[in-house]
Amino acid sequence: MCLSIPSKVVKIDTERNTAIVDTMGVKREAGLDLMEEGSVAIGDYVLLHIGFIMNKIEEEDALESLRVYREILEKMDEEERERVVIEDDNCENRGNS
Amino acid sequence: MSELQLKDLYDGFRDPEIIRSLAKQITTEAQKLESPLRIMEVCGGHTHTIMKYGLPQLLPDNISFIHGPGCPVCIMPKERIDHAIALAKMENTILLTLGDMIRVPGSKTSLAQERAAGYDIRPLYTPADALKIAKENPDKKVIYFAIGFETTTPMTAAVIKQTIEQKIDNLFFHINHVLVPPAVDAIMADGKAKINAFIGPSHVSVITGAKIYSPLPLAYKTPVVVSGFEPVDVLQGILMMVRQKVEKRAELEIEYTRSVTMEGNTKAQTMIDTYLQPRDHFRWRGIGDIPYSALELREEYAYLDAEKLFAELLPTEPIDDHKLCICGTILKGLAKPMDCKVFGTACTPNTPLGSCMVSSEGACNAYYRYAGVLE
Ligand code: SF4
């Protein structure tokens, strides 16, 4: 099952049209190509799919999902958490179909 | 991460209390159904959730699931996997694709076997890496074998855009992007599966908007509920369709309002439309030829189209599945994995005979893992 963990935008690189997002403490780069210019701001919550930001989510919904995910992820160490988060983004169950 | 920890993680989302109370509510309301509800979940992600959480066992007998064709790896016909292999075997070539695709058997071998034999075949985490790999290997042809439904298509379009803008001249595309609505239409037109309700894919709809399903309730008088992937989402979706049936409604509803709107991501839709156009025909594994059910590069981008540039190397004859494999019948909703003679014996996730056993979205794979076959 896919978790669809919301990510928070922490940095935007307008030059490369990418963002650095934080998914439960794991930071990585995501393409902004699919979002209208200027529609994503620092602090927004977004969903990723195979390395691109796919949509924005309301803060309220995002925080509610994050609360659930956090309880579980807190029990893991850094390395485990990183793996889970990355697996989630790459999840083919949600992804390709 | 060990299997056990992953399981713990998933279990956190299985709130037994809510699941049980939703199932009870469905059971009560389903008593008012005049005829059995035959629900097709189009998307492989839903198949996975339904099997993993044992939803069929929680629901009354007059509700059953038919597993649809929404697994991009499962519907890829062998001749197109042979294309990927033929491309990978060209001189000075790197072939890129996503995830499970490399394990699906073609007519003779899979991409994974060819990689083991020494060809440069790489599964990608993100198609954006294709740009990087092309730039790092200027003296090689880099080919992206693009797969997936509407969810994954805009990412390919974005990479095509950047290839053009950055004037990268050694990156080519073999496009296998397929479309949900024509496949659903083909199954409904066939009529044999007697489907009378749909769970609409969630992440496809994030991109396309739920609007792509609006013809379905009109054409076939079936409720369509776009639902999220968590078991609670699926059950809520089912409750919504039971209510529609009882109240004699056939409407398009969205359960997954967290992420899905009617309109979807219009920027992504425009991006797809700029570079890709519907293909006259695409042969779906097991289902057969469906007109306008897939995309191809537009004529003006033919110079990026690996399928055109290297056409003389690529087989054109359709290649059928292994004689014993009934994936096609399963994808059409006319059989269950257990009906296959080799399910769980000659065909397992480690030794897949057919494509439905390869991806975790495939019906055979989900049944093998979760239907108690291992216990
Ligand atoms: S069990 Fe294997 S051979 Fe049988 S239908 Fe499924 S994928 Fe095909």
XYZ file of C-alpha atoms and ligand atoms in Angstrom:
480
model
C 0.000 0.000 0.000
C 1.123 3.504 -0.720
C 1.437 5.919 2.104
C 1.377 9.093 0.048
C 3.275 10.977 2.723
C 2.897 14.740 2.262
C 6.133 16.674 1.796
C 6.829 20.245 2.825
C 8.553 22.636 0.460
C 11.649 24.111 2.138
C 13.505 25.721 -0.758
C 12.810 26.714 -4.335
C 15.403 26.955 -7.074
C 13.781 29.091 -9.768
C 16.794 28.721 -12.034
C 16.451 24.957 -12.299
C 12.712 24.958 -11.624
C 13.076 22.480 -8.782
C 12.231 22.468 -5.099
C 13.858 20.917 -2.071
C 11.168 19.132 -0.117
C 11.208 17.643 3.331
C 9.367 14.370 3.740
C 9.358 13.568 7.438
C 12.905 14.755 7.840
C 14.218 13.313 4.585
C 15.237 16.033 2.158
C 15.415 15.682 -1.610
C 14.934 17.503 -4.850
C 11.707 17.433 -6.856
C 10.829 18.896 -10.253
C 8.385 21.781 -10.444
C 7.688 21.267 -14.153
C 4.104 20.158 -13.619
C 3.069 23.057 -11.420
C 2.013 26.520 -12.614
C 4.788 29.057 -12.222
C 4.673 30.674 -8.815
C 1.923 28.355 -7.543
C 4.194 26.499 -5.117
C 5.688 28.456 -2.225
C 7.991 27.621 0.648
C 5.914 26.066 3.415
C 3.353 24.457 1.068
C 2.496 20.774 1.392
C 2.719 18.698 -1.769
C 2.529 15.123 -3.063
C 5.405 13.719 -5.091
C 5.404 11.110 -7.769
C 8.607 9.731 -9.309
C 10.618 12.835 -8.523
C 8.087 15.487 -9.510
C 5.607 17.530 -7.499
C 2.169 16.404 -8.624
C -0.186 18.596 -6.572
C -0.607 20.686 -3.484
C -2.557 19.543 -0.430
C -4.422 21.626 2.099
C -2.337 22.172 5.206
C -5.059 20.734 7.415
C -5.213 17.445 5.459
C -1.439 17.275 5.272
C -0.974 17.749 9.006
C -3.568 15.093 9.775
C -1.840 12.515 7.563
C 1.565 13.499 8.881
C 0.415 12.957 12.444
C -0.441 9.342 11.651
C 2.749 8.731 9.702
C 4.904 10.346 12.357
C 3.756 8.022 15.101
C 4.990 5.089 13.090
C 8.104 6.571 11.612
C 9.324 7.880 14.940
C 10.117 4.359 15.964
C 12.660 4.014 13.183
C 16.222 5.185 12.979
C 17.431 7.684 10.395
C 18.439 5.176 7.751
C 15.224 3.189 7.965
C 13.139 6.305 7.778
C 14.931 7.484 4.689
C 14.329 4.170 2.984
C 10.617 4.133 3.796
C 10.114 7.687 2.612
C 11.928 7.078 -0.649
C 10.105 3.793 -1.238
C 6.865 5.653 -0.710
C 7.587 8.247 -3.345
C 8.550 5.545 -5.755
C 5.554 3.389 -4.944
C 4.364 1.807 -8.133
C 1.001 1.011 -6.657
C 0.028 4.582 -6.771
C 2.449 5.628 -9.325
C 2.175 4.161 -12.675
C -1.416 3.313 -12.781
C 14.416 -2.462 6.255
C 13.314 -5.934 7.222
C 9.983 -7.349 6.122
C 8.705 -7.284 9.659
C 9.254 -3.586 10.153
C 7.603 -2.785 6.867
C 4.630 -4.805 7.990
C 4.462 -2.901 11.258
C 4.521 0.314 9.355
C 1.622 -0.685 7.159
C -0.318 -2.062 10.076
C -0.385 1.391 11.588
C -2.758 2.429 8.830
C -5.053 -0.422 9.414
C -7.257 1.002 12.074
C -9.254 -2.171 12.827
C -11.906 -0.239 14.659
C -12.802 1.988 11.720
C -12.424 -0.806 9.177
C -14.765 -3.074 11.105
C -17.370 -0.420 11.688
C -17.341 0.599 8.010
C -17.645 -3.033 6.925
C -20.606 -3.456 9.263
C -22.303 -0.398 7.904
C -21.793 -1.650 4.335
C -23.191 -5.067 5.282
C -26.317 -3.501 6.758
C -26.962 -1.196 3.843
C -26.118 -3.872 1.265
C -29.152 -5.884 2.424
C -31.232 -3.393 0.487
C -29.423 -4.109 -2.794
C -31.728 -5.582 -5.418
C -28.936 -7.343 -7.244
C -25.344 -8.216 -6.342
C -22.755 -5.463 -6.638
C -19.875 -6.348 -8.954
C -17.218 -3.714 -8.436
C -14.281 -3.273 -10.745
C -11.308 -1.563 -9.188
C -9.532 -0.282 -12.245
C -6.251 0.464 -10.565
C -3.694 -2.094 -9.444
C -3.012 -0.072 -6.297
C -6.558 -0.769 -5.177
C -6.218 -4.476 -6.005
C -3.217 -4.512 -3.722
C -5.075 -2.827 -0.832
C -8.166 -5.010 -1.252
C -6.131 -8.210 -1.044
C -3.710 -7.027 1.601
C -6.463 -6.059 4.009
C -8.687 -8.987 3.136
C -11.597 -6.715 2.286
C -13.570 -9.389 0.369
C -13.773 -11.462 3.563
C -15.119 -8.507 5.524
C -17.906 -7.762 3.094
C -21.212 -9.560 2.446
C -21.589 -12.155 -0.315
C -23.529 -9.821 -2.568
C -20.472 -7.600 -3.034
C -17.613 -8.894 -5.139
C -14.473 -7.447 -6.721
C -13.338 -7.758 -10.289
C -9.728 -6.745 -10.746
C -9.240 -4.365 -13.610
C -6.479 -3.665 -16.122
C -4.846 -0.795 -14.224
C -1.356 -2.203 -13.863
C 0.956 -0.736 -16.518
C 3.401 -3.598 -16.348
C 0.652 -6.236 -16.619
C -0.839 -4.876 -19.817
C 2.443 -4.530 -21.716
C 2.392 -6.991 -24.620
C 5.427 -9.166 -25.195
C 6.316 -7.604 -28.512
C 6.857 -4.242 -26.832
C 9.115 -5.790 -24.195
C 10.990 -7.278 -27.135
C 11.294 -3.722 -28.470
C 12.996 -2.649 -25.258
C 15.351 -5.612 -25.435
C 16.181 -4.982 -29.097
C 16.921 -1.330 -28.303
C 19.086 -2.244 -25.324
C 21.148 -4.561 -27.543
C 22.072 -1.826 -30.012
C 25.704 -0.734 -29.957
C 26.605 2.025 -27.551
C 23.213 2.191 -25.942
C 21.845 2.675 -22.446
C 18.224 1.651 -21.922
C 16.267 3.217 -19.061
C 12.879 2.314 -17.642
C 10.903 2.319 -14.403
C 10.757 -0.315 -11.676
C 9.133 -3.662 -12.270
C 9.229 -3.361 -16.025
C 12.638 -4.957 -16.124
C 11.333 -8.231 -14.694
C 8.477 -8.850 -17.120
C 9.168 -11.709 -19.500
C 9.199 -10.836 -23.198
C 9.014 -13.551 -25.851
C 12.356 -15.072 -24.811
C 13.959 -13.112 -21.983
C 13.339 -10.148 -19.707
C 15.289 -6.902 -19.464
C 16.648 -8.111 -16.126
C 18.108 -11.214 -17.783
C 19.642 -9.097 -20.531
C 21.134 -6.794 -17.947
C 22.682 -9.777 -16.197
C 24.091 -10.768 -19.592
C 25.953 -7.464 -19.676
C 23.750 -4.961 -21.507
C 23.452 -1.485 -19.989
C 19.868 -1.444 -18.715
C 18.994 0.753 -15.750
C 15.812 1.071 -13.721
C 15.244 4.705 -12.771
C 13.957 6.270 -9.589
C 12.787 9.313 -11.530
C 12.647 9.887 -15.303
C 14.472 13.179 -14.649
C 17.616 11.051 -14.217
C 17.416 10.271 -17.932
C 18.612 13.823 -18.630
C 21.554 13.395 -16.316
C 22.547 10.033 -17.749
C 22.319 11.380 -21.313
C 24.567 14.338 -20.445
C 27.099 12.118 -18.704
C 27.270 9.784 -21.697
C 27.421 12.048 -24.753
C 28.874 9.307 -26.947
C 26.030 6.877 -26.211
C 22.437 6.621 -27.301
C 20.240 6.817 -24.229
C 16.702 5.496 -24.627
C 13.915 5.984 -22.105
C 11.342 3.188 -22.341
C 8.394 5.122 -20.924
C 5.564 3.216 -19.260
C 2.548 4.014 -17.138
C -0.964 5.399 -17.078
C -1.982 9.052 -16.919
C -0.195 9.544 -13.580
C 3.250 8.948 -15.013
C 2.767 10.500 -18.453
C 3.293 14.169 -17.510
C 6.698 13.342 -16.007
C 7.742 11.877 -19.358
C 6.402 14.992 -21.092
C 8.453 17.168 -18.731
C 11.605 15.234 -19.602
C 10.848 15.557 -23.339
C 10.449 19.304 -22.846
C 13.805 19.590 -21.112
C 15.512 17.408 -23.708
C 14.419 19.899 -26.351
C 15.146 23.016 -24.305
C 18.573 21.818 -23.245
C 19.322 20.610 -26.785
C 20.288 17.132 -25.621
C 20.764 15.149 -28.822
C 21.403 11.628 -27.559
C 18.205 10.996 -25.552
C 15.340 9.188 -27.266
C 11.912 7.993 -26.145
C 9.961 4.788 -26.642
C 6.467 5.734 -25.513
C 4.129 3.160 -23.973
C 1.824 5.427 -22.010
C -1.694 4.040 -21.839
C -5.071 5.550 -21.000
C -7.606 4.358 -18.437
C -10.954 5.331 -20.041
C -10.603 3.413 -23.355
C -9.618 0.246 -21.470
C -12.633 0.516 -19.207
C -14.831 1.086 -22.248
C -13.434 -2.009 -23.941
C -14.252 -4.159 -20.915
C -17.748 -2.701 -20.573
C -18.448 -3.085 -24.287
C -17.474 -6.747 -24.002
C -20.089 -6.960 -21.244
C -19.198 -10.462 -20.029
C -17.746 -9.349 -16.712
C -21.130 -7.877 -15.668
C -19.576 -4.987 -13.803
C -22.039 -2.558 -12.243
C -19.831 -0.199 -10.232
C -16.325 1.263 -10.477
C -13.713 2.371 -8.003
C -11.904 5.112 -9.906
C -8.095 5.311 -9.624
C -6.915 8.004 -7.253
C -3.530 9.173 -8.453
C -4.444 9.000 -12.112
C -7.250 11.376 -11.191
C -4.913 13.786 -9.391
C -3.516 14.509 -12.855
C -6.522 14.050 -15.144
C -9.230 15.166 -12.761
C -12.215 12.973 -11.985
C -13.887 14.396 -15.079
C -12.413 11.660 -17.286
C -14.898 9.202 -15.767
C -17.956 11.370 -16.245
C -19.101 9.485 -19.396
C -19.200 6.159 -17.520
C -22.294 6.671 -15.297
C -24.187 7.911 -18.337
C -23.082 5.222 -20.747
C -23.401 2.195 -18.474
C -25.578 3.397 -15.593
C -22.848 2.480 -13.131
C -21.774 4.463 -10.078
C -18.138 5.593 -10.170
C -16.426 6.576 -6.937
C -12.854 7.904 -7.084
C -11.268 6.580 -3.935
C -7.935 6.808 -2.114
C -5.653 3.834 -1.504
C -5.929 3.356 2.231
C -8.302 0.523 3.198
C -10.541 2.987 4.963
C -10.772 5.012 1.738
C -11.719 1.949 -0.291
C -14.426 0.947 2.198
C -15.825 4.456 2.280
C -15.928 4.398 -1.523
C -17.824 1.108 -1.453
C -20.320 2.488 1.031
C -20.897 5.428 -1.306
C -21.602 3.116 -4.236
C -23.898 0.866 -2.223
C -25.918 3.962 -1.326
C -26.041 5.068 -4.941
C -27.357 1.654 -5.983
C -29.944 1.510 -3.225
C -31.132 4.999 -4.110
C -31.071 4.067 -7.815
C -28.499 6.698 -8.662
C -25.574 6.343 -11.074
C -23.199 9.206 -10.451
C -19.569 10.170 -10.380
C -18.473 10.893 -6.819
C -15.084 11.652 -5.277
C -14.199 10.021 -1.982
C -10.551 11.089 -2.177
C -11.192 14.805 -1.813
C -7.791 15.229 -0.112
C -6.119 15.228 -3.504
C -8.593 14.792 -6.348
C -10.635 17.518 -8.016
C -12.914 17.410 -11.059
C -10.408 19.365 -13.155
C -7.100 17.819 -12.068
C -3.685 19.315 -12.809
C -4.286 21.354 -15.968
C -0.650 22.320 -16.403
C 0.281 18.623 -16.523
C -2.551 17.954 -18.979
C -1.317 20.717 -21.297
C 2.237 19.421 -21.069
C 1.113 15.954 -22.169
C -0.909 17.405 -24.994
C 2.009 19.468 -26.265
C 4.261 16.490 -26.906
C 2.036 13.441 -27.125
C -1.031 12.443 -29.108
C -3.351 9.421 -29.101
C -2.114 6.424 -31.051
C -4.496 4.840 -33.556
C -4.064 1.448 -31.929
C -2.393 -0.177 -28.980
C -2.455 -3.863 -28.212
C -3.086 -4.530 -24.512
C -1.694 -7.746 -23.209
C -4.538 -10.214 -22.925
C -7.253 -7.730 -23.864
C -6.203 -7.118 -27.433
C -6.224 -4.104 -29.665
C -7.989 -0.996 -28.345
C -8.173 2.066 -30.614
C -6.866 5.372 -29.214
C -5.963 3.738 -25.914
C -2.339 4.878 -25.749
C -0.130 7.817 -26.628
C 2.783 8.437 -28.978
C 5.094 11.350 -29.717
C 3.639 13.986 -31.993
C 4.882 14.044 -35.591
C 7.042 17.142 -35.043
C 9.035 15.292 -32.394
C 9.634 12.203 -34.533
C 13.374 12.912 -34.242
C 13.131 11.887 -30.570
C 11.004 8.810 -31.219
C 13.022 5.613 -30.743
C 10.139 3.601 -32.135
C 10.434 5.430 -35.458
C 14.207 5.955 -35.547
C 15.051 2.322 -34.947
C 11.918 0.843 -36.509
C 13.799 -1.703 -38.601
C 15.067 -3.423 -35.439
C 11.687 -3.685 -33.761
C 9.334 -6.643 -34.149
C 5.858 -5.743 -35.372
C 4.121 -9.112 -35.105
C 1.916 -9.543 -32.023
C 3.283 -12.203 -29.690
C 0.812 -14.025 -27.520
C 1.186 -14.990 -23.897
C 2.392 -18.306 -22.596
C -0.251 -20.919 -23.459
C -1.094 -21.616 -19.830
C -1.270 -17.981 -18.739
C -4.766 -16.541 -18.369
C -3.704 -12.989 -17.430
C -5.836 -11.676 -20.269
C -8.975 -13.327 -18.974
C -8.185 -12.021 -15.495
C -7.598 -8.475 -16.768
C -11.000 -8.630 -18.457
C -12.591 -9.568 -15.155
C -13.615 -13.055 -16.320
C -11.385 -15.178 -14.091
C -9.517 -15.075 -10.807
C -5.836 -15.943 -10.418
C -6.707 -19.246 -8.728
C -8.390 -20.350 -11.937
C -4.961 -20.504 -13.564
C -3.477 -24.029 -13.599
C 0.041 -22.862 -12.838
C -0.789 -20.184 -10.240
C 1.532 -20.582 -7.272
C 3.237 -23.631 -8.759
C 5.064 -23.016 -12.034
C 4.247 -19.316 -11.766
C 5.328 -17.375 -8.670
C 6.687 -13.842 -8.140
C 10.224 -15.240 -8.391
C 9.502 -17.191 -11.547
C 6.703 -15.267 -13.240
C 5.253 -16.867 -16.349
C 2.902 -14.006 -16.975
C 2.957 -10.273 -16.381
C 0.200 -10.292 -13.734
C 2.588 -12.109 -11.408
C 5.418 -9.578 -11.731
C 4.251 -6.291 -10.314
C 2.788 -5.879 -6.853
C -0.114 -4.255 -8.685
C -0.813 -7.420 -10.639
C -3.773 -9.507 -9.545
C -1.813 -12.792 -9.498
C 0.970 -11.240 -7.445
C -1.472 -9.734 -4.927
C -3.322 -13.050 -4.569
C -0.093 -14.956 -4.178
C 1.117 -12.663 -1.444
C -2.057 -12.083 0.472
C -4.612 -14.752 -0.275
C -3.101 -17.206 2.167
C -1.263 -19.187 -0.479
C 1.893 -19.011 1.552
C 0.368 -20.127 4.826
S -0.588 -17.267 -12.335
Fe 1.017 -16.693 -13.788
S 0.564 -17.866 -15.610
Fe -1.288 -17.886 -14.360
S -2.483 -16.148 -15.084
Fe -1.250 -15.405 -13.384
S 0.587 -14.581 -14.348
Fe -0.422 -15.865 -15.885
